[in-house]
Short mmCIF file of C-alpha atoms in Angstrom, two decimals:
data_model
loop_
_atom_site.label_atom_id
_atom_site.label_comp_id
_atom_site.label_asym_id
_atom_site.label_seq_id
_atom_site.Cartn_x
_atom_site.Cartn_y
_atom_site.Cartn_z
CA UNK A 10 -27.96 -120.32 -14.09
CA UNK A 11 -30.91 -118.93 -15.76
CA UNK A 12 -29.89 -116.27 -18.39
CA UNK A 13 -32.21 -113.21 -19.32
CA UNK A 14 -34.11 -113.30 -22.65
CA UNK A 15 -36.23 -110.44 -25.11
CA UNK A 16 -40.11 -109.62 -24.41
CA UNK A 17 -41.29 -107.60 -26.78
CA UNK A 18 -44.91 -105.57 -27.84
CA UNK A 19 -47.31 -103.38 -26.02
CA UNK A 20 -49.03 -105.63 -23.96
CA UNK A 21 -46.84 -108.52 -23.51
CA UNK A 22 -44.11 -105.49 -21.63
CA UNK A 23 -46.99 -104.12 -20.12
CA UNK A 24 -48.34 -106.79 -18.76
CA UNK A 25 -44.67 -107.32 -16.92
CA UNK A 26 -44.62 -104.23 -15.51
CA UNK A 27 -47.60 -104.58 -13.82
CA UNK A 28 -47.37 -108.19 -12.64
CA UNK A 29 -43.64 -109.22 -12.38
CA UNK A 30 -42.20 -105.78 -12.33
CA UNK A 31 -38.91 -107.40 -10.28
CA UNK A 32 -37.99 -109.72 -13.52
CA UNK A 33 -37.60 -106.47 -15.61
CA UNK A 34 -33.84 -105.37 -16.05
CA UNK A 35 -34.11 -102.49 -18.70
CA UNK A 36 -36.26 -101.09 -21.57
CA UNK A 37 -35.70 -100.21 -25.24
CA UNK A 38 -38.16 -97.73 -26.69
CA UNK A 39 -38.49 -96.83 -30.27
CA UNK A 40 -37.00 -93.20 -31.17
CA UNK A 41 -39.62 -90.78 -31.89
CA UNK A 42 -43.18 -92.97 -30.36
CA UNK A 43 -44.51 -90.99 -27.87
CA UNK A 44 -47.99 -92.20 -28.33
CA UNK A 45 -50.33 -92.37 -25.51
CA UNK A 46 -49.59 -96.31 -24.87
CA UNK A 47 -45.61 -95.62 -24.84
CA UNK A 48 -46.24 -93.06 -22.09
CA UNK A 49 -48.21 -95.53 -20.13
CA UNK A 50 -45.26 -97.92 -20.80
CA UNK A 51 -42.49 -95.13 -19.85
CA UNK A 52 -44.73 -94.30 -16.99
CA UNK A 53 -45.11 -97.82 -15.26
CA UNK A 54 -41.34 -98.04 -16.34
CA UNK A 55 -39.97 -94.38 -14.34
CA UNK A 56 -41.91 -95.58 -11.69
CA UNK A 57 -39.86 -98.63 -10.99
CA UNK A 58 -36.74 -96.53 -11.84
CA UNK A 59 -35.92 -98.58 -14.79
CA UNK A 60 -32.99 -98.53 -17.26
CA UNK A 61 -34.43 -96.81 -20.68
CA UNK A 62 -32.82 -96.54 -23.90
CA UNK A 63 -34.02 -95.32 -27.28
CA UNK A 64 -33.13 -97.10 -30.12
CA UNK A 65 -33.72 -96.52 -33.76
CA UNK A 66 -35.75 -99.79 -35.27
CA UNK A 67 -32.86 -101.42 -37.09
CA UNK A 68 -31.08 -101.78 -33.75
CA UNK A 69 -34.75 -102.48 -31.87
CA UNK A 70 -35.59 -105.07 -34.44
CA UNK A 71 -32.06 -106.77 -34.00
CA UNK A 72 -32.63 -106.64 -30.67
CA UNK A 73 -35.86 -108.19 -30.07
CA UNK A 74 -35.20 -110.51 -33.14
CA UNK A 75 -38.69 -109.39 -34.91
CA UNK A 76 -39.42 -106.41 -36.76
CA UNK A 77 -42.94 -107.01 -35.06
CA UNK A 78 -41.67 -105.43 -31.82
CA UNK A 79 -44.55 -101.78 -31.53
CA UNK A 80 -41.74 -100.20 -30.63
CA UNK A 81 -40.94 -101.72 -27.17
CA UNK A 82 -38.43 -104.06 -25.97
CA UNK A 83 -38.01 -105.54 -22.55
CA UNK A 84 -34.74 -107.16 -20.95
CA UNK A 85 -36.06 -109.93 -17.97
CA UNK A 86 -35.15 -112.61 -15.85
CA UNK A 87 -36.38 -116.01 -16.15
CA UNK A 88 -39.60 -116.51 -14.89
CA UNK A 89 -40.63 -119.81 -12.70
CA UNK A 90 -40.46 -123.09 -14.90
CA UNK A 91 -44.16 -125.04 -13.70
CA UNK A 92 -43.62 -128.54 -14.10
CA UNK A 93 -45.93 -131.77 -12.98
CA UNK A 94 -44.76 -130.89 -9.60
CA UNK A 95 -46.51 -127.97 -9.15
CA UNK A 96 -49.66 -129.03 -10.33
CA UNK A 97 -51.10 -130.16 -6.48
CA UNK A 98 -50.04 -127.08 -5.41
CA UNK A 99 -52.63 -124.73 -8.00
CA UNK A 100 -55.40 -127.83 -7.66
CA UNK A 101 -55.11 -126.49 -3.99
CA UNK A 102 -55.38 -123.09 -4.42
CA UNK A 103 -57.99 -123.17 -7.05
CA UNK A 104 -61.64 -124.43 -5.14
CA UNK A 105 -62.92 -125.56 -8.33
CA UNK A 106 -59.55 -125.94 -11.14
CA UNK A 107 -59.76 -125.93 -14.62
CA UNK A 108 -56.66 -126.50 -16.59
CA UNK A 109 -56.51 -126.29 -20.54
CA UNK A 110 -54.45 -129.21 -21.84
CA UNK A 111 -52.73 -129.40 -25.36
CA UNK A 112 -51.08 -132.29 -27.06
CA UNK A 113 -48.61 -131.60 -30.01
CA UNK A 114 -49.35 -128.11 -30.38
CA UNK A 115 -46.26 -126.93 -32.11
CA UNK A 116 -47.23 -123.78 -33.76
CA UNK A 117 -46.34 -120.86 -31.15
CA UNK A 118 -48.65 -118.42 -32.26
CA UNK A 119 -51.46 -121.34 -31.48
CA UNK A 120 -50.04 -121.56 -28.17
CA UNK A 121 -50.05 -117.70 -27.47
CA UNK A 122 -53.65 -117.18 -28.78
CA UNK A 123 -54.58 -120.48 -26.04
CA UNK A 124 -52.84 -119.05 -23.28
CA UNK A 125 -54.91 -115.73 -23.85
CA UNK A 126 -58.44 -117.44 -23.98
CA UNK A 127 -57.37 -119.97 -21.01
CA UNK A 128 -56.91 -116.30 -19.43
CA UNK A 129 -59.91 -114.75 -20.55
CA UNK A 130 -61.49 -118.04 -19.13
CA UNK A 131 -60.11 -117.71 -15.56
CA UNK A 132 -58.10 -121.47 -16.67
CA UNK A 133 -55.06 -122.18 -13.65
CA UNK A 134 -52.99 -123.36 -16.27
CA UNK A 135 -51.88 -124.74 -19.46
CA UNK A 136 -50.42 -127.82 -19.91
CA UNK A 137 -47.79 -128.43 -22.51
CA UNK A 138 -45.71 -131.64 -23.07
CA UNK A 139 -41.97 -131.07 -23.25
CA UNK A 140 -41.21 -132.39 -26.21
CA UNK A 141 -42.74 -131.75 -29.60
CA UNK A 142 -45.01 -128.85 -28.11
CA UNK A 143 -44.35 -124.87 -28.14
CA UNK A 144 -42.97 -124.01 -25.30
CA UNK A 145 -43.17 -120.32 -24.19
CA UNK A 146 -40.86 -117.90 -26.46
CA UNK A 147 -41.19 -114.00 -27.61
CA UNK A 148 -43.65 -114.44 -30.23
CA UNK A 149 -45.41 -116.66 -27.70
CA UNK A 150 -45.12 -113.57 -25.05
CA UNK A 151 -46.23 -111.22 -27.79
CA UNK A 152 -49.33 -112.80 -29.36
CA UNK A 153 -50.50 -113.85 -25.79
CA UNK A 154 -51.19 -110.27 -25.00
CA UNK A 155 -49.69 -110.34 -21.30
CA UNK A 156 -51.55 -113.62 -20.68
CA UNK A 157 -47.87 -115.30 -20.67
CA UNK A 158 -47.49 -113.44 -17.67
CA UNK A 159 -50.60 -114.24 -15.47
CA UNK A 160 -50.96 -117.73 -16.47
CA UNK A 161 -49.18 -120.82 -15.41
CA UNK A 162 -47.62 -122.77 -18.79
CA UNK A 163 -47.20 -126.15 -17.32
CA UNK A 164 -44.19 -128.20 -19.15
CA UNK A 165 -44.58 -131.88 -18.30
CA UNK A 166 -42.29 -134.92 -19.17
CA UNK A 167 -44.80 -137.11 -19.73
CA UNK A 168 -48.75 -136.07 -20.74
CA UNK A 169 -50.67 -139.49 -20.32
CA UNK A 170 -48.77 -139.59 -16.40
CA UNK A 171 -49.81 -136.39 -15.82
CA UNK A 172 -53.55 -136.60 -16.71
CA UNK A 173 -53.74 -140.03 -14.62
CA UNK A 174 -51.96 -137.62 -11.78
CA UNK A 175 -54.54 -134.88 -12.32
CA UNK A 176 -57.14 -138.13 -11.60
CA UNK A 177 -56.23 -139.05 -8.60
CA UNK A 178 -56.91 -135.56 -7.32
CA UNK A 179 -60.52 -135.07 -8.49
CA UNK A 180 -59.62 -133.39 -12.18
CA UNK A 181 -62.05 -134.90 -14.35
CA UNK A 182 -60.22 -135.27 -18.08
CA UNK A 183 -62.60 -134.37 -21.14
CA UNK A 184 -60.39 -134.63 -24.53
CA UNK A 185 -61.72 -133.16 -27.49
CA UNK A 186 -62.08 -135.91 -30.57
CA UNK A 187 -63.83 -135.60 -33.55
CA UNK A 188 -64.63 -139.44 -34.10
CA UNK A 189 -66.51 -138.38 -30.44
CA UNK A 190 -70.30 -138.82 -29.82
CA UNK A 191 -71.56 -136.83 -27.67
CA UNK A 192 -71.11 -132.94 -28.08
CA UNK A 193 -69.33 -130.64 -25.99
CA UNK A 194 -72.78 -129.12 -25.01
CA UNK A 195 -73.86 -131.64 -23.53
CA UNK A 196 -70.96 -132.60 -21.31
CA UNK A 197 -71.40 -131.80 -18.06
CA UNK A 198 -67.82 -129.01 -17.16
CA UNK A 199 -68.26 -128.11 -13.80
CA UNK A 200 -65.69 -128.49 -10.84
CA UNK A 201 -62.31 -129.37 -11.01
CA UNK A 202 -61.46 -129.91 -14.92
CA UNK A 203 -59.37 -130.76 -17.27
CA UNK A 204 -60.10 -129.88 -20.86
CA UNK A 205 -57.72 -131.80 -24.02
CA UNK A 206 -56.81 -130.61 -27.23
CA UNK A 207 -55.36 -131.93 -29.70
CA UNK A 208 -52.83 -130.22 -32.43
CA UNK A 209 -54.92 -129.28 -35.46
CA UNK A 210 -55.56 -132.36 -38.15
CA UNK A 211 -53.66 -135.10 -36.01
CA UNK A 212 -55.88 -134.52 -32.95
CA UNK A 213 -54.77 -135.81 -29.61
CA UNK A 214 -52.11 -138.76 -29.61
CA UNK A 215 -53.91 -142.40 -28.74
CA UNK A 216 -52.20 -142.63 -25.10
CA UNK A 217 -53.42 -139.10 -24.26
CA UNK A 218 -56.84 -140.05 -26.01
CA UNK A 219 -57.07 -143.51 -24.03
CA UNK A 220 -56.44 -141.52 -20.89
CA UNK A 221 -59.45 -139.31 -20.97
CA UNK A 222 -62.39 -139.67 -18.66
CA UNK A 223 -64.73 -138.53 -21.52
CA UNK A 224 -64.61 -137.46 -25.07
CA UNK A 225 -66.34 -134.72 -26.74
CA UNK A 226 -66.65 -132.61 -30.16
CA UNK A 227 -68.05 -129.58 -31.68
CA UNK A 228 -70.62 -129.41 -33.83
CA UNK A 229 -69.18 -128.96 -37.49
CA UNK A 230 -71.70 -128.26 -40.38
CA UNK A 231 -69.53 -126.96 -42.83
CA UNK A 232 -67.44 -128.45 -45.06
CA UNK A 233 -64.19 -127.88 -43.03
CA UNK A 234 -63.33 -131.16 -40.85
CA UNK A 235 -61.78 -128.95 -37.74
CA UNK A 236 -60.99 -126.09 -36.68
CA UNK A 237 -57.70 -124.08 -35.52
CA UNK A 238 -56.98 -125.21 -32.03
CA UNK A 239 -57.02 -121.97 -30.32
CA UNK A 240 -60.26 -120.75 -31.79
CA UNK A 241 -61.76 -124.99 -30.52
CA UNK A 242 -59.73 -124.10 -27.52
CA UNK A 243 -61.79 -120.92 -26.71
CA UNK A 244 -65.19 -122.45 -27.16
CA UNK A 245 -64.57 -125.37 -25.13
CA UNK A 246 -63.41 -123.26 -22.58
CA UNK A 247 -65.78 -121.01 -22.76
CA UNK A 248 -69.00 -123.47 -22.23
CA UNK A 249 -67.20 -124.87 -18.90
CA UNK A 250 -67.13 -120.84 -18.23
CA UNK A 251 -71.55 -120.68 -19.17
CA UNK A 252 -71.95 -123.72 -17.05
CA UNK A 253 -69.92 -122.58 -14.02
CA UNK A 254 -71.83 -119.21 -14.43
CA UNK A 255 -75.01 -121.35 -14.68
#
């Protein structure tokens, strides 16, 4: 039985409301913030005839387990766990898919910051591995911005399978690899797609590299040998957006 768990900040709660309003139990609110966002929060919240407490921030912060809460604190049920087996499903709803893949991504403030550009970039999913990967969490929630709650976070027993799944049903797999030689630009990122990165330094594991259709990089003509994965993340992602556009 699935137990309910803390999401806390601004957007994160208010991106809840708005989308999964039936997973919400009950609100804590900070004493005293009355601020034109916590009245759009206590609006969407009377609304739904919700449960709201105040709390003073001692109690807030012990409840949402970070002092980094802005004041709002959300009790919910456990959303839908995507798995490999839902994957045919959103390749079928989606006309043309893309999917943003990472491998060994552990940090979870990388993952929240990925699952807000794979937003931004109209991506059907992420695509996590179970094991040693960030898997969705409050801080996730939080530094997401609400994109935890509109986009699919795909936990899959085993990556390389998957990819060679996503194959056979017309994804074509570009990993990102800095040993690459030909540049992202010049990839060609239309139609159903499946872009792979790697955690930051160690890059993409050999199986999941080996796997790949095609292998790109970014341009780098600094002195700095990569970049954070989210920010690589949202470029890559954002050139399959110019060339759909285009």
């Amino acid at each position: 039985m699935s137990r309910p768990y803390y999401v806390y900040g601004l957007h994160a709660v208010q991106a809840i409301l708005e989308h999964n309003p039936e997973r919400v139990i009950d609100l804590a609110l900070l004493q005293g913030r009355d601020d034109e966002r916590m009245q759009q929060i206590l609006s969407l919240s009377k609304k739904m005839g919700l449960s709201i407490q105040r709390m003073n921030r001692k109690a807030l912060d012990e409840r949402a387990g970070d002092p980094h809460h802005q004041g709002v604190v959300a009790r919910v049920k456990e959303a839908k766990n995507y798995t490999e087996h839902d994957l045919s499903a959103l390749i079928q709803e989606n006309p043309s898919p893309l999917f943003l893949v990472l491998d060994g991504v552990t940090d979870p403030h990388n993952l929240g910051a990925c699952l807000r550009n794979a937003d931004a970039a109209g991506a059907c999913a992420v695509i996590v591995p179970k094991d040693k990967s960030a898997q969705l969490s409050a801080t996730v929630r939080k530094v997401a911005v609400g994109a935890a709650e509109t986009v699919p976070l795909v936990s899959v027993t085993n990556l390389a399978r998957t990819l060679k799944q996503l194959q056979k049903e017309g994804v074509w797999v570009v990993g990102t690899a800095g040993e690459a030689q030909q540049l992202i630009y010049d990839c060609k990122l239309n139609g159903a797609l499946a872009l792979v990165m790697g955690a930051e330094g160690k890059g993409m594991r050999r199986l999941t590299r080996d796997t790949c259709d095609e292998l790109v990089k970014l341009p780098m003509a600094g002195s700095v040998s990569s970049l954070n994965v989210s920010v690589a993340a949202g470029i890559c992602l954002f050139e399959a957006v110019r060339q759909r556009r285009g």
